[in-house]
Short mmCIF file of C-alpha atoms in Angstrom, two decimals:
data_model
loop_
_atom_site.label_atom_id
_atom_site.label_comp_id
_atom_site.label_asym_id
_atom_site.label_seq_id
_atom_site.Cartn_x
_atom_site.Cartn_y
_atom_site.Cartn_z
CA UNK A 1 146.53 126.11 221.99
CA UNK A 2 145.63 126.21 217.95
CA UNK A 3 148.05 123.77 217.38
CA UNK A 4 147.12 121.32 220.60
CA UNK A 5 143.23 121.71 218.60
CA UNK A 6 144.74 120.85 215.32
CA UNK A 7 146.51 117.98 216.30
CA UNK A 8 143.36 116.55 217.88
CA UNK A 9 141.59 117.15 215.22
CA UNK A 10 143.78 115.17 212.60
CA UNK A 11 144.20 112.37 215.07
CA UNK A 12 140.32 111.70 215.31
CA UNK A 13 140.25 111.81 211.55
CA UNK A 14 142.74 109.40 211.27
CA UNK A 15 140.98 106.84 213.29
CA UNK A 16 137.57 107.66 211.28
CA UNK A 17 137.61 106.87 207.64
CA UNK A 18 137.03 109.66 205.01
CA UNK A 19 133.07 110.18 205.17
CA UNK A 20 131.92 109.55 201.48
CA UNK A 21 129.98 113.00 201.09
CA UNK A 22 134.02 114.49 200.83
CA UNK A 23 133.70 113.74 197.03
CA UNK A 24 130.05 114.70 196.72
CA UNK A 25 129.71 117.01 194.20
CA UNK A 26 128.52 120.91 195.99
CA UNK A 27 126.25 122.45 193.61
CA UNK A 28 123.15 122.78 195.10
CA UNK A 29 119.53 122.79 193.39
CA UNK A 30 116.58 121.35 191.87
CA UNK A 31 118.41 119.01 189.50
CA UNK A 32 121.55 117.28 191.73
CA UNK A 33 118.93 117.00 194.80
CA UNK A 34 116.71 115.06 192.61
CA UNK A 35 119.87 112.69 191.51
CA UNK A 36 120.90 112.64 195.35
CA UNK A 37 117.76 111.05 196.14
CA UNK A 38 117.99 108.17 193.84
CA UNK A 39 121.53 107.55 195.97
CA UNK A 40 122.00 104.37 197.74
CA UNK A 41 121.73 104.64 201.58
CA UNK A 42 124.95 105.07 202.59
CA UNK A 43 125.55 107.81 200.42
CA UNK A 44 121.82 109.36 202.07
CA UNK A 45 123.18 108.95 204.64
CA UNK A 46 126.78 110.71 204.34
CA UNK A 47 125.40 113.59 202.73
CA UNK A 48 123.37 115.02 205.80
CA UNK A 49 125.81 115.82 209.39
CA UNK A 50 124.23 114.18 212.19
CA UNK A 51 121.96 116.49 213.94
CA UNK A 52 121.65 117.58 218.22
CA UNK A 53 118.79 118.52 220.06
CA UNK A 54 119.31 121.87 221.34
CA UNK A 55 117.85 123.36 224.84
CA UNK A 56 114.69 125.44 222.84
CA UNK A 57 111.95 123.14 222.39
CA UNK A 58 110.86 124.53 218.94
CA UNK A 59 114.58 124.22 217.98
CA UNK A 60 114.61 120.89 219.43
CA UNK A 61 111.01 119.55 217.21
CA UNK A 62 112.22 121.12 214.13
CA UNK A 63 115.30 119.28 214.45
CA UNK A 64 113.51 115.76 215.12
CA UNK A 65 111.53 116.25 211.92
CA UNK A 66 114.69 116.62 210.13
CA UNK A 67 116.32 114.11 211.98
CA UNK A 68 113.50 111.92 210.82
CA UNK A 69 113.48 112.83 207.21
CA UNK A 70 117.33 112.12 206.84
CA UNK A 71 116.28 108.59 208.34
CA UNK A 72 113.60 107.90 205.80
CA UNK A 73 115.91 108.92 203.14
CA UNK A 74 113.91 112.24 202.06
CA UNK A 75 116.59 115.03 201.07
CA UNK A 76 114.54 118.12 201.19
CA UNK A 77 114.60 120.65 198.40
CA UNK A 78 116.81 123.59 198.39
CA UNK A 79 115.29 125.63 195.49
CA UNK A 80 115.22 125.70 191.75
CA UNK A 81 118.10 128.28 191.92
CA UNK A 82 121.74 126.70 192.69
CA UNK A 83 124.73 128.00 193.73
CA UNK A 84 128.32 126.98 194.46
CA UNK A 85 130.50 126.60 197.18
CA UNK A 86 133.93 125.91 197.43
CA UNK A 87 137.28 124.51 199.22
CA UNK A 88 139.92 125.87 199.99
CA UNK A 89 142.29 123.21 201.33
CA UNK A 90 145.54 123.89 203.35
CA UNK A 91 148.41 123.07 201.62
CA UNK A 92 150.80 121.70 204.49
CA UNK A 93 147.78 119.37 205.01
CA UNK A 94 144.99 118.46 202.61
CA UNK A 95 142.99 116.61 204.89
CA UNK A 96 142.21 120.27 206.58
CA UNK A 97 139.37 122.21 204.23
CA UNK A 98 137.38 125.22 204.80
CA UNK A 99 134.70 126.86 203.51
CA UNK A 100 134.14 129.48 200.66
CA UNK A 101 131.03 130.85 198.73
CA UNK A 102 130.53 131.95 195.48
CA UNK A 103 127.62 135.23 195.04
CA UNK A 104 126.64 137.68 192.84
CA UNK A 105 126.46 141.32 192.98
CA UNK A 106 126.40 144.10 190.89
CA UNK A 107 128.54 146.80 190.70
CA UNK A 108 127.64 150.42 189.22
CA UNK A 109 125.18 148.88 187.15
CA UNK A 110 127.18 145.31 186.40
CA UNK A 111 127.08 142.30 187.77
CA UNK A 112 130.03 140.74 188.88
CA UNK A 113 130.96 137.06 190.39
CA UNK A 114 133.11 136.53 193.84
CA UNK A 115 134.10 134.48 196.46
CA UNK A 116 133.52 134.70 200.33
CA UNK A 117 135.69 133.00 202.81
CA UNK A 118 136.16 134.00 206.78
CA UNK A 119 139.29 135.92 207.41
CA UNK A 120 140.28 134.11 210.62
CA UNK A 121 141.57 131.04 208.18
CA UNK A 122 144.16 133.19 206.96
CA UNK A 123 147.50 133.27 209.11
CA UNK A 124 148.41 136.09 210.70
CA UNK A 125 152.52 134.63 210.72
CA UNK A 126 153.41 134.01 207.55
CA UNK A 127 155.10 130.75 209.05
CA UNK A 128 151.17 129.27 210.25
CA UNK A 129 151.09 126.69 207.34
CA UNK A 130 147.85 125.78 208.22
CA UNK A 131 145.54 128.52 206.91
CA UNK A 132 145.14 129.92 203.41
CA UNK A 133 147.52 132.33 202.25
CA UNK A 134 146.57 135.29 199.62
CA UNK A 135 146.88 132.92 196.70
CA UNK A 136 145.21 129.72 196.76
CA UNK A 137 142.96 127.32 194.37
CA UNK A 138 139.50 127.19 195.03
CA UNK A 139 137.84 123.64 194.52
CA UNK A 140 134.59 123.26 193.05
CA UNK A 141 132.80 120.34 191.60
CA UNK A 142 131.19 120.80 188.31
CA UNK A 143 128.94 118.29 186.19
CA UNK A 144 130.14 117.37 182.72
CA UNK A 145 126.98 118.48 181.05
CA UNK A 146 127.58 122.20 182.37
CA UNK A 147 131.28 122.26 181.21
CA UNK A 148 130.63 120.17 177.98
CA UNK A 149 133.72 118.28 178.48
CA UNK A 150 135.91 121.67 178.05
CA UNK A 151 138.72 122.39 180.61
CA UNK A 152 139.74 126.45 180.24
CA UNK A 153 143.04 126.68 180.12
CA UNK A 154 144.03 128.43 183.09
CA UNK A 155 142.47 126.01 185.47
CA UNK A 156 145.15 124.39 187.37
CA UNK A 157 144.13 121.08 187.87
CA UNK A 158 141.36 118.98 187.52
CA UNK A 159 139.93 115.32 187.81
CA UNK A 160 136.86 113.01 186.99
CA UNK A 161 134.65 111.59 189.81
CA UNK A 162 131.51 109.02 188.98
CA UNK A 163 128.83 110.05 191.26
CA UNK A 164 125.24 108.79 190.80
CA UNK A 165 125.62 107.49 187.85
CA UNK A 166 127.20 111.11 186.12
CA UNK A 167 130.62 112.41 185.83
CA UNK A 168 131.92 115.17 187.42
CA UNK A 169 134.84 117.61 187.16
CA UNK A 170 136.72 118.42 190.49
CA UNK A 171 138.50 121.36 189.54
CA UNK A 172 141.48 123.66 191.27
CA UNK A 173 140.28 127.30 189.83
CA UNK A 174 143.45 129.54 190.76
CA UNK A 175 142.20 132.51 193.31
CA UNK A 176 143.00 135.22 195.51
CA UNK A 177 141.93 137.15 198.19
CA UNK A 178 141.24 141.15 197.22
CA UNK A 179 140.07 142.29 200.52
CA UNK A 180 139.73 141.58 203.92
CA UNK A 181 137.84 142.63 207.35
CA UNK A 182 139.63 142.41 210.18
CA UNK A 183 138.93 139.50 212.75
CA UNK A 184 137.98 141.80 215.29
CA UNK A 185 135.25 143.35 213.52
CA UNK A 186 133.03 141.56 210.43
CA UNK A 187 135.47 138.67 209.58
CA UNK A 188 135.15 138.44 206.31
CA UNK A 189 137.38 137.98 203.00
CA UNK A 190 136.85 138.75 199.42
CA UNK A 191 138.15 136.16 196.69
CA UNK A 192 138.25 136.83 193.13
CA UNK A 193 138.37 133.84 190.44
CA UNK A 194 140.81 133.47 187.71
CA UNK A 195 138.47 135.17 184.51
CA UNK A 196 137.97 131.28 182.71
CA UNK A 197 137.10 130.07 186.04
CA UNK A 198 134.49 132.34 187.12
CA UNK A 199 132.17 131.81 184.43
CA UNK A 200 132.15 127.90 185.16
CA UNK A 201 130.42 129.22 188.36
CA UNK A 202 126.91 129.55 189.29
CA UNK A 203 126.42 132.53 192.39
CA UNK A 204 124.56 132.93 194.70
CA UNK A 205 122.25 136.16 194.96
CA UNK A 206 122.59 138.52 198.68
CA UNK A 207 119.24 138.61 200.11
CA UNK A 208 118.07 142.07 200.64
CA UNK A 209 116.28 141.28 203.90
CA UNK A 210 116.14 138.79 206.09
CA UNK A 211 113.62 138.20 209.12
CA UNK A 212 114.25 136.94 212.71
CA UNK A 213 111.36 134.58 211.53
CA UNK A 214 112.87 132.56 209.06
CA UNK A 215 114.77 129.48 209.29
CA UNK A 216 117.84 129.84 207.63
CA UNK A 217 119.69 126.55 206.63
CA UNK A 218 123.93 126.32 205.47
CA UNK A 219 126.07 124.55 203.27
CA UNK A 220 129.25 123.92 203.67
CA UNK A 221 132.67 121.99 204.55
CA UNK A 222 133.55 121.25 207.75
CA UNK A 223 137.59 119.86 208.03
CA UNK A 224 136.38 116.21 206.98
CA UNK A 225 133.67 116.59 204.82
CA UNK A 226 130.29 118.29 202.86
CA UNK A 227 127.62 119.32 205.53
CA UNK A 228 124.07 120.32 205.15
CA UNK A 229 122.05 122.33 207.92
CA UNK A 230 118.71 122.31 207.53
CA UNK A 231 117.81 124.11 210.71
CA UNK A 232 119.41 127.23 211.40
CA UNK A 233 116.43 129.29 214.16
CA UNK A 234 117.89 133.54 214.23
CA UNK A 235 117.78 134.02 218.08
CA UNK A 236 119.18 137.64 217.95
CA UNK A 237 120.04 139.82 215.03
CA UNK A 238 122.15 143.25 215.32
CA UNK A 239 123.45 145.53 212.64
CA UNK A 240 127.04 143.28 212.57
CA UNK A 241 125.49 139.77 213.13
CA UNK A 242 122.97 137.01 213.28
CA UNK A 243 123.22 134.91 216.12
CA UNK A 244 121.89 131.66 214.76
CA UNK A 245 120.99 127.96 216.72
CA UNK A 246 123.57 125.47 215.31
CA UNK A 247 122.41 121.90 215.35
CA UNK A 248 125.51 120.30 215.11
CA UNK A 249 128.31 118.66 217.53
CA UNK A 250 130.99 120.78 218.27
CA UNK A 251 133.94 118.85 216.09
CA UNK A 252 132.04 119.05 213.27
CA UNK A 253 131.91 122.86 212.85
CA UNK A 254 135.14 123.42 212.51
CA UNK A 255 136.27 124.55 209.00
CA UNK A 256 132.67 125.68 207.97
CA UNK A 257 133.82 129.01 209.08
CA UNK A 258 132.81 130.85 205.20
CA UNK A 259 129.84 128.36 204.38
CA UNK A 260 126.69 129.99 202.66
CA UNK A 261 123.76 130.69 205.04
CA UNK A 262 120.87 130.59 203.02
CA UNK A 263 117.06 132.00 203.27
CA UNK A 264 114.20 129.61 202.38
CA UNK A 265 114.18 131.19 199.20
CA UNK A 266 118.31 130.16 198.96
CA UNK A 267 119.67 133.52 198.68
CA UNK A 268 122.78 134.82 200.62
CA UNK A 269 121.36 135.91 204.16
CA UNK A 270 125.27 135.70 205.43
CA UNK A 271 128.64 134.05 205.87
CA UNK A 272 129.34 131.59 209.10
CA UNK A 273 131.90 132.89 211.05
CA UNK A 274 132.07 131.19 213.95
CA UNK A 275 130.47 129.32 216.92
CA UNK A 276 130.64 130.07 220.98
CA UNK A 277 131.98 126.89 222.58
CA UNK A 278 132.13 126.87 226.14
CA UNK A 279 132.27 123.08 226.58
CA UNK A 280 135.34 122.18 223.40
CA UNK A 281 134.45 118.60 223.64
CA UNK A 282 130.96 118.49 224.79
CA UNK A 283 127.82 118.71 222.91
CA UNK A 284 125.60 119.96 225.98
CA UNK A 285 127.38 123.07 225.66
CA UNK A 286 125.85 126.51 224.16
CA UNK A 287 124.87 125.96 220.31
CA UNK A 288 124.93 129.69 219.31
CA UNK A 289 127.08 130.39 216.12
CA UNK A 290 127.34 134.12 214.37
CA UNK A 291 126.73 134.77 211.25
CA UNK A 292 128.39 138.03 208.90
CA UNK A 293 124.89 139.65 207.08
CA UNK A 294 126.07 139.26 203.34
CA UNK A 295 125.22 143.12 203.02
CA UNK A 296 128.66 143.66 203.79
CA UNK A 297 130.37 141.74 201.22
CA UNK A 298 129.23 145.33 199.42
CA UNK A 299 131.94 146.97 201.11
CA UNK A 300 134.46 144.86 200.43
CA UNK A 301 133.56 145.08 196.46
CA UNK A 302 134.20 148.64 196.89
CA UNK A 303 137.16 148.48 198.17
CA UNK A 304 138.20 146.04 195.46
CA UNK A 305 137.29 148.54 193.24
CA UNK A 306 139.33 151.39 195.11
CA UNK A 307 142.91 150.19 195.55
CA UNK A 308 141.94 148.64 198.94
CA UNK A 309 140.38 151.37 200.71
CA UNK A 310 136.64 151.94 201.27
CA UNK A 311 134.78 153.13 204.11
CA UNK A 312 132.59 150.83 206.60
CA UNK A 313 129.72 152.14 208.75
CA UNK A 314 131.08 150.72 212.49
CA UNK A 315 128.33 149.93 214.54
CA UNK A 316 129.17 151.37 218.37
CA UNK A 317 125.47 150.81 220.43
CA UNK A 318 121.95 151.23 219.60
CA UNK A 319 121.73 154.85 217.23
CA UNK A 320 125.51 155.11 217.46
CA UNK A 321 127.37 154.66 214.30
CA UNK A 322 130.69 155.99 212.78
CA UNK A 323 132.97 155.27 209.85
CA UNK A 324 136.18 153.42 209.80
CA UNK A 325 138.35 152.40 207.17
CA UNK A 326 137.62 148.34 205.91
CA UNK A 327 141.45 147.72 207.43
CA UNK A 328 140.90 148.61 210.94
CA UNK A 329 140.27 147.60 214.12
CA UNK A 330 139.28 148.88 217.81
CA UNK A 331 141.96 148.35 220.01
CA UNK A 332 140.70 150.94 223.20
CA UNK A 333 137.95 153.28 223.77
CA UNK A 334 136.79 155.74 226.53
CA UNK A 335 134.10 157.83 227.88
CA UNK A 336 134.46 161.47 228.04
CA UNK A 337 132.83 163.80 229.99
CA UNK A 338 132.00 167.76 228.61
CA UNK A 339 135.91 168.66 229.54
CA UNK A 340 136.92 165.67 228.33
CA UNK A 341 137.50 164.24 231.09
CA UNK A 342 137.81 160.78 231.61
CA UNK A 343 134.64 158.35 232.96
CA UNK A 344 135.36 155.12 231.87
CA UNK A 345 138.63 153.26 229.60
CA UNK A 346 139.21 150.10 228.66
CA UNK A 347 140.63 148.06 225.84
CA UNK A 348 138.84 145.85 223.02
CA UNK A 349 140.42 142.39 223.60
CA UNK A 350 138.71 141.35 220.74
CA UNK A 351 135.44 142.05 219.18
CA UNK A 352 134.27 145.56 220.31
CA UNK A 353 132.34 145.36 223.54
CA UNK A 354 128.68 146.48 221.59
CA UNK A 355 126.38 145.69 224.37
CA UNK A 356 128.95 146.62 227.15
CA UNK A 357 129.43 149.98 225.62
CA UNK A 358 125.22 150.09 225.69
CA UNK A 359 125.30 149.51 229.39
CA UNK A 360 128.03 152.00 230.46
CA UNK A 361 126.06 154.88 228.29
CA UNK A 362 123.36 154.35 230.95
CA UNK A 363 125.81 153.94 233.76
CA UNK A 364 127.31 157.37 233.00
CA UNK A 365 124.48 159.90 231.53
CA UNK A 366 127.13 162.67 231.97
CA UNK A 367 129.25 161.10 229.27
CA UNK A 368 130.02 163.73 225.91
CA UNK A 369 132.15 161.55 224.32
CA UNK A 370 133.73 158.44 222.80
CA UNK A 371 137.23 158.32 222.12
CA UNK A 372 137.89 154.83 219.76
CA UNK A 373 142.00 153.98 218.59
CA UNK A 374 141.92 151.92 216.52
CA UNK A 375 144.71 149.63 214.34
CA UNK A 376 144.98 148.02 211.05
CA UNK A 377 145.58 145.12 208.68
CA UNK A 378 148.35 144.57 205.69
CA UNK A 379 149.40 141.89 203.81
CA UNK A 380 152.68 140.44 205.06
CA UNK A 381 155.29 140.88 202.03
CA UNK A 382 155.39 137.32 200.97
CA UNK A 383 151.10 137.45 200.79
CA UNK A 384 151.06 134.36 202.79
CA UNK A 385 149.67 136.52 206.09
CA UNK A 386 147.56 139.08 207.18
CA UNK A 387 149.22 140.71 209.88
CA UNK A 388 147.91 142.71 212.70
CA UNK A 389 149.55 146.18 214.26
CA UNK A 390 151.20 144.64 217.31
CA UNK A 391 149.57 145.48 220.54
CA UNK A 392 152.67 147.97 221.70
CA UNK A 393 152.45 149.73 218.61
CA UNK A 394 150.72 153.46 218.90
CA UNK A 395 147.54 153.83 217.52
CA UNK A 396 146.91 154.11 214.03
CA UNK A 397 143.83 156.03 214.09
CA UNK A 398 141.99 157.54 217.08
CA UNK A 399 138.32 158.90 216.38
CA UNK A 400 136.36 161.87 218.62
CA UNK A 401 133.02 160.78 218.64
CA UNK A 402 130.22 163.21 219.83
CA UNK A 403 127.81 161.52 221.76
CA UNK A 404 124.96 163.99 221.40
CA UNK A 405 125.33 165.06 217.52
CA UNK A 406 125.58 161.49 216.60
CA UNK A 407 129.10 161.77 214.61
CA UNK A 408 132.40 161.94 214.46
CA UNK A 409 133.81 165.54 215.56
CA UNK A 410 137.71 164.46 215.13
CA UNK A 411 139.84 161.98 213.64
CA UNK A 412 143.30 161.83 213.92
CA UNK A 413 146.10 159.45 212.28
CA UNK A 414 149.54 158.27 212.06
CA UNK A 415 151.56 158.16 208.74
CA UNK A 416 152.47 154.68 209.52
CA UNK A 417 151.85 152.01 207.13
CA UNK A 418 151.10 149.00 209.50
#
């Protein structure tokens, strides 16, 4: 199916030429939006993805005034702080890019630079040549006046584009990927920079809140080229994600999967992580896409910091919480009653069932406990995939969960190491 997808997707892009905003350079603030106004009107144009209606009518006014202002040419202002983003471009084919962001955080009392990317682009068979494996470069654009015409030494590559009138430096920065949620639960991936690299890069700070009453906007890559949403309405928010309005046709989402989504005040409300499409090749289809809160990009700095290992709050239903380790997953849970006896069972197909679980609390009232199994992640021994416990495999954790008190009351494990 993946690879049916793919090959549409590079046969559309080979009738379409290259969209110009490709080579735009992706720092974003005060100073480059200025020069990106002065742009002629084709390149206006490129640098803005064309924009839906969606089925809310305040959704569907904000994005006519936007529509209107990329029409009249007006690029609207990000902030006076900037930030980076990067690519990360598939090797097998290099007209396939995703998405990566660059943040800030600090770290018993230090602040430290790294990437975020979405785990589902890295293979799970190490023979899927079409997703990024553990070590990859990291493309960023840089102007000449921040570099001062000084390559570091360890950056792999590097080249020289004229854009509006200044020069800039594409450069390959050599990274790799230090930790990793699961698909199943926050799907998200840590990079770290080579050292020269990283200071050539300007983060972006987490937010520490963000409210269903701001509209966030995103930059990114999609496969083909830079986008900019301006219009990103929160319709939901949960502990895990923020469900998000995405004003954009279906094709061009794909590879903005680790874009930065961005508060009015451009700090890091989250990561993009995906997008429900019902209707593949439609745009009258649902436009909800889910966003990672950048809060946990915290736990995967800690487990950086501790040989891998670092444990997550897992959000079950409303109240409910437990800890699992960063590299597992829910595979199958159950309700218990007081003799452990068994109510309800099912497995997790995917993402754990949060607002099914909700329901079937009420449906059964009698219910004493949850029983959760879980399985895990590890790096395949090449590094070029992140394999999953195959489904026949026994359990690698399974968690007692206690209902009534709120925690976990037992938690046993395998010895195996996938």
């Amino acid at each position: 199916m993946m690879k049916n997808i793919l090959t549409a997707f590079i046969f559309i892009f080979l009738l379409t030429a290259l969209p110009a905003a490709a080579q735009k350079p992706v720092k974003l603030g005060g100073r480059i939006v200025k020069k990106a106004q002065a742009n002629s009107t084709q390149k206006t144009k490129s640098a803005r993805a064309a924009l839906t209606s969606t089925p809310d009518k305040n959704t569907a006014a904000a994005i006519k005034q936007a529509t209107r202002k990329i029409k009249e040419k007006t690029i609207p202002y990000l902030s006076h702080k900037d930030g980076h983003i990067f690519m990360a471009v598939v090797e097998a084919d290099p007209d396939i890019r995703f998405s990566g962001t660059v943040f800030e955080i600090e770290h018993h009392g230090k602040k430290e630079i790294y990437g975020a990317i979405a785990t589902h682009i890295i293979p799970s068979k190490s023979n899927n040549v079409f997703g990024i494996p553990r070590h990859f470069n990291a493309t960023v654009y840089l102007p000449q006046s921040q570099t001062n015409g000084h390559i570091p030494q360890d950056i792999l590559s590097y080249s020289l584009i004229q854009e509006a009138n200044d020069v800039y430096f594409k450069m390959n920065i050599p990274a790799e990927i230090v930790a990793a949620f699961p698909i199943s639960t926050f799907d998200m991936a840590l990079v770290k920079f080579s050292a020269e690299g990283e200071k050539l890069l300007t983060p972006f700070t987490l937010a520490q809140r963000v409210s269903k009453k701001e509209i966030l906007r995103s930059v990114g890559y999609n496969h083909w080229r830079f986008s900019f949403i301006p219009q990103r309405h929160i319709l939901r928010k949960t502990p895990t994600t923020i469900y998000t309005s995405m004003p954009l046709p279906h094709l061009e989402r794909v590879g903005m999967c680790g874009s930065a989504v961005l508060t009015p005040k451009n700090e890091l409300a989250g990561i993009h992580t995906g997008s429900r499409i019902d209707y593949f090749f439609s745009d009258n289809g649902p436009t909800v896409s889910y966003v990672t809160p950048a809060s946990y990009l915290r736990f995967l700095v800690k487990a950086y910091h501790n040989g891998g290992k670092a444990n997550v709050p897992f959000y079950l239903a409303p109240g409910h919480f437990m800890k699992m380790d960063i590299s597992e997953y829910p595979i199958s849970f159950q309700l218990l009653g007081k003799k452990h006896t068994v109510l309800f069972s099912d497995r997790v197909h995917f993402h754990f069932p949060h607002t099914r679980l909700n329901q079937l609390l009420k449906q059964f009232p009698q219910a004493r406990f949850l029983r959760v199994s879980t399985h895990r992640v590890t790096w395949a021994k090449d590094a070029k995939a992140l394999l999953m416990t195959p489904d026949d495999q026994p359990p690698y954790k399974t968690y007692l969960y206690d209902l009534q008190k709120r925690k976990v009351v037992n938690a046993t494990g395998t010895n195996r190491s996938k």
